[in-house]
Coordinates of C-alpha atoms in Angstrom, one line a residue:
X13 CA -13.6 19.1 -21.6
X14 CA -12.2 16.0 -19.6
X15 CA -14.2 15.2 -16.9
X16 CA -12.5 13.6 -13.2
X17 CA -13.3 12.7 -10.1
X18 CA -13.0 15.4 -7.4
X19 CA -13.6 13.2 -4.4
X20 CA -14.7 15.5 -1.0
X21 CA -15.1 13.4 2.5
X22 CA -18.1 13.5 4.7
X23 CA -18.0 16.2 6.7
X24 CA -17.6 15.6 10.2
X25 CA -18.8 17.3 13.4
X26 CA -20.2 15.1 16.4
X27 CA -18.5 11.5 14.6
X28 CA -15.1 13.4 15.3
X29 CA -12.5 11.4 17.1
X30 CA -10.3 13.0 19.5
X31 CA -10.8 16.3 17.6
X32 CA -10.4 15.0 14.2
X33 CA -12.5 13.1 11.4
X34 CA -13.0 9.2 11.7
X35 CA -11.5 9.1 8.3
X36 CA -7.7 10.1 9.6
X37 CA -8.0 6.7 12.2
X38 CA -9.2 4.7 9.4
X39 CA -6.5 6.0 6.7
X40 CA -3.7 5.6 9.5
X41 CA -4.8 1.8 10.2
X42 CA -4.5 1.1 6.7
X43 CA -1.3 2.7 6.4
X44 CA 0.0 1.1 9.3
X45 CA -0.5 -2.3 7.8
X46 CA 1.1 -1.2 4.2
X47 CA 4.1 -0.3 6.1
X48 CA 4.1 -3.6 8.2
X49 CA 4.0 -5.4 5.0
X50 CA 6.6 -3.1 3.2
X51 CA 9.5 -3.5 6.1
X52 CA 8.4 -6.6 7.4
X53 CA 9.2 -8.6 3.9
X54 CA 12.2 -5.9 3.1
X55 CA 13.7 -7.0 6.3
X56 CA 13.9 -10.7 4.8
X57 CA 14.3 -9.6 1.7
X58 CA 18.5 -9.9 1.3
X59 CA 18.7 -12.5 3.9
X60 CA 16.3 -14.9 2.3
X61 CA 18.4 -14.5 -1.6
X62 CA 21.5 -15.1 0.0
X63 CA 21.3 -18.1 2.1
X64 CA 18.1 -19.5 0.4
X65 CA 18.6 -18.4 -3.6
X66 CA 22.5 -18.4 -2.8
X67 CA 23.1 -15.5 -4.9
X68 CA 26.0 -13.4 -4.3
X69 CA 26.0 -10.0 -1.8
X70 CA 26.6 -7.9 -4.9
X71 CA 23.4 -9.6 -6.9
X72 CA 21.2 -9.8 -4.0
X73 CA 22.1 -6.0 -3.2
X74 CA 21.3 -5.2 -6.9
X75 CA 17.9 -6.9 -6.6
X76 CA 17.1 -5.1 -3.3
X77 CA 18.4 -1.5 -4.7
X78 CA 16.7 -1.8 -8.0
X79 CA 13.2 -3.0 -6.1
X80 CA 13.6 0.2 -3.8
X81 CA 13.9 2.1 -6.3
X82 CA 11.0 0.9 -8.5
X83 CA 8.4 0.9 -5.5
X84 CA 9.3 4.9 -5.2
X85 CA 9.4 5.8 -8.6
X86 CA 5.8 3.4 -9.3
X87 CA 3.6 6.0 -7.6
X88 CA 4.4 8.3 -10.5
X89 CA 2.0 6.4 -12.3
X90 CA -0.5 5.8 -9.7
X91 CA -1.0 9.1 -8.5
X92 CA -1.9 10.1 -12.3
X93 CA -4.5 7.3 -12.6
X94 CA -5.9 8.1 -9.2
X95 CA -5.9 11.4 -9.9
X96 CA -7.7 11.4 -13.8
X97 CA -9.3 8.1 -13.6
X98 CA -9.9 5.8 -10.5
X99 CA -9.7 8.4 -7.8
X100 CA -8.0 7.7 -4.8
X101 CA -10.2 5.7 -2.4
X102 CA -10.4 3.4 -5.1
X103 CA -7.0 3.7 -6.1
X104 CA -5.4 2.8 -2.4
X105 CA -8.1 -0.1 -2.1
X106 CA -7.0 -1.9 -5.2
X107 CA -3.4 -1.2 -4.5
X108 CA -3.5 -2.8 -1.4
X109 CA -5.0 -6.0 -2.8
X110 CA -2.4 -5.9 -5.1
X111 CA 0.0 -5.7 -2.8
X112 CA -1.4 -8.6 -1.0
X113 CA -1.3 -10.8 -3.8
X114 CA 2.3 -10.1 -4.0
X115 CA 3.3 -11.1 -0.5
X116 CA 1.5 -14.2 -1.5
X117 CA 3.2 -15.2 -4.3
X118 CA 6.4 -14.5 -2.2
X119 CA 5.3 -17.1 0.7
X120 CA 4.7 -20.0 -2.1
X121 CA 7.5 -22.1 -1.7
X122 CA 7.9 -22.6 -5.5
X123 CA 11.3 -20.7 -6.6
X124 CA 12.7 -17.8 -8.5
X125 CA 9.4 -17.0 -10.7
X126 CA 7.1 -16.9 -7.5
X127 CA 9.8 -14.9 -5.5
X128 CA 9.9 -12.1 -8.7
X129 CA 6.5 -12.3 -9.6
X130 CA 5.6 -11.3 -5.9
X131 CA 8.3 -8.2 -5.9
X132 CA 7.1 -7.2 -9.4
X133 CA 3.3 -7.0 -7.8
X134 CA 4.2 -5.3 -4.3
X135 CA 5.9 -2.5 -6.6
X136 CA 3.1 -2.2 -8.8
X137 CA 0.2 -2.0 -5.9
X138 CA 2.7 0.2 -3.7
X139 CA 2.4 2.7 -7.1
X140 CA -1.4 2.6 -6.4
X141 CA -1.3 3.0 -3.2
X142 CA 1.4 5.1 -1.3
X143 CA 1.3 8.6 -2.7
X144 CA -2.8 8.7 -3.0
X145 CA -3.4 7.8 0.9
X146 CA -1.3 10.5 2.1
X147 CA -3.6 12.7 -0.6
X148 CA -6.8 11.7 0.5
X149 CA -6.0 12.6 4.5
X150 CA -5.3 16.0 3.5
X151 CA -8.8 15.6 2.0
X152 CA -10.0 15.2 5.1
X153 CA -9.5 18.8 6.3
X154 CA -10.8 22.1 4.4
X155 CA -7.6 24.4 3.3
X156 CA -8.1 26.3 6.3
X157 CA -8.5 23.8 9.2
X158 CA -5.9 24.4 11.4
X159 CA -6.2 20.5 12.8
X160 CA -4.2 19.6 9.2
X161 CA -0.9 19.4 10.5
X162 CA -1.6 17.9 13.7
X163 CA -3.6 15.2 11.4
X164 CA -0.8 14.5 9.5
X165 CA 1.6 14.0 12.7
X166 CA -1.1 11.3 13.7
X167 CA -0.8 9.4 10.5
X168 CA 2.6 9.6 10.5
X169 CA 2.8 7.9 13.9
X170 CA 0.8 5.3 12.1
X171 CA 3.7 4.3 9.6
X172 CA 6.3 4.8 12.3
X173 CA 4.6 2.2 14.4
X174 CA 4.5 -0.3 11.2
X175 CA 7.9 0.6 10.2
X176 CA 9.2 0.0 13.7
X177 CA 7.0 -3.7 14.5
X178 CA 7.6 -5.0 10.9
X179 CA 11.4 -6.0 11.2
X180 CA 10.9 -7.1 14.6
X181 CA 7.7 -9.6 14.0
X182 CA 8.2 -10.7 10.4
X183 CA 11.7 -10.7 11.2
X184 CA 11.4 -13.2 14.5
X185 CA 9.0 -15.0 12.2
X186 CA 10.6 -15.7 9.5
X187 CA 14.5 -16.2 10.9
X188 CA 12.4 -19.0 13.5
X189 CA 9.8 -20.8 11.6
X190 CA 10.6 -20.0 7.8
X191 CA 10.6 -17.7 5.2
X192 CA 7.9 -18.2 3.8
X193 CA 5.9 -18.0 6.9
X194 CA 7.4 -14.2 7.5
X195 CA 6.3 -12.9 3.8
X196 CA 3.0 -14.5 4.5
X197 CA 2.5 -12.5 7.8
X198 CA 3.2 -9.4 5.3
X199 CA 0.9 -10.6 3.4
X200 CA -2.2 -11.0 6.4
X201 CA -1.1 -7.4 7.3
X202 CA -2.0 -5.9 4.2
X203 CA -5.1 -7.8 3.8
X204 CA -6.4 -6.7 7.5
X205 CA -5.5 -3.2 6.2
X206 CA -7.1 -3.7 2.9
X207 CA -10.6 -4.7 4.7
X208 CA -10.4 -2.0 7.0
X209 CA -10.1 0.2 3.8
X210 CA -13.5 -2.1 2.3
X211 CA -15.2 -2.0 5.4
X212 CA -15.2 1.9 6.0
X213 CA -15.0 3.2 2.2
X214 CA -18.2 5.3 2.8
X215 CA -16.2 7.8 5.2
X216 CA -14.7 9.0 1.7
X217 CA -17.6 10.2 -0.6
X218 CA -16.7 11.1 -4.2
X219 CA -18.6 14.5 -4.9
X220 CA -19.6 13.3 -8.1
X221 CA -19.5 10.4 -10.4
X222 CA -18.2 10.8 -13.9
X223 CA -17.6 8.8 -16.8
X224 CA -14.0 8.0 -15.4
X225 CA -15.0 6.6 -12.1
X226 CA -17.1 3.3 -13.3
X227 CA -17.2 0.2 -11.6
X228 CA -15.4 -1.4 -15.0
X229 CA -12.8 1.2 -15.0
X230 CA -11.7 -0.2 -11.3
X231 CA -11.5 -3.8 -12.5
X232 CA -9.6 -2.9 -15.5
X233 CA -7.6 -1.0 -13.3
X234 CA -7.0 -4.0 -10.9
X235 CA -6.4 -5.7 -13.8
X236 CA -3.7 -3.5 -15.1
X237 CA -2.0 -3.5 -11.6
X238 CA -1.7 -7.4 -11.5
X239 CA -0.3 -7.6 -15.1
X240 CA 2.1 -4.9 -14.3
X241 CA 3.6 -7.3 -11.8
X242 CA 5.3 -9.8 -14.1
X243 CA 6.5 -6.3 -16.0
X244 CA 8.3 -5.4 -13.3
X245 CA 9.5 -8.5 -12.2
X246 CA 11.2 -8.6 -15.5
X247 CA 12.9 -5.1 -14.7
X248 CA 14.1 -6.3 -11.6

């Protein structure tokens, strides 16, 4: 029988913030900056391809559409890896690091090769991050806990805040000071979210350690996520 890691967060009582587990606000903060990085880069993507790479509109929209489709399909793979092998906490931390590496690739002014590699890494990291962080939010509450709906409402406020601020800030920086500065700012936002998760990872304690949750497998997943970047880049 295959063992898997079942994650159960720390029980919160006196450490609750505004009546909710402290972990909710940690995850909301990380999700805010993941959405900030995603929508910040996306606000510049088509403009960059048309004005800098000199793509025709049709080609630029084609790249944009396939990138967005793969970014929303990749969590099917990332969710399976988190559920069966490495756990949700590790998946979102590793995913955030891969996403940040993708943004920094796009921030380097070295042409199309780095541009597409960056897109591929963002797709790969989003696969590990996107669906698993929502699953971890649900685990903060017991099934009968009536605060769960309100908790997800607060979580989605973070998503909306990141999505609202990103085009304004990254768009302004990118069009005023340079496209690569805008891409780099999106990457720094994701690094900030990753640091918050790493520093506060003790708030999400696995119930048991299995042969599938070791450090070597996490390293292999990080390597696989980075390796998948060029694969997704080739597809785009």
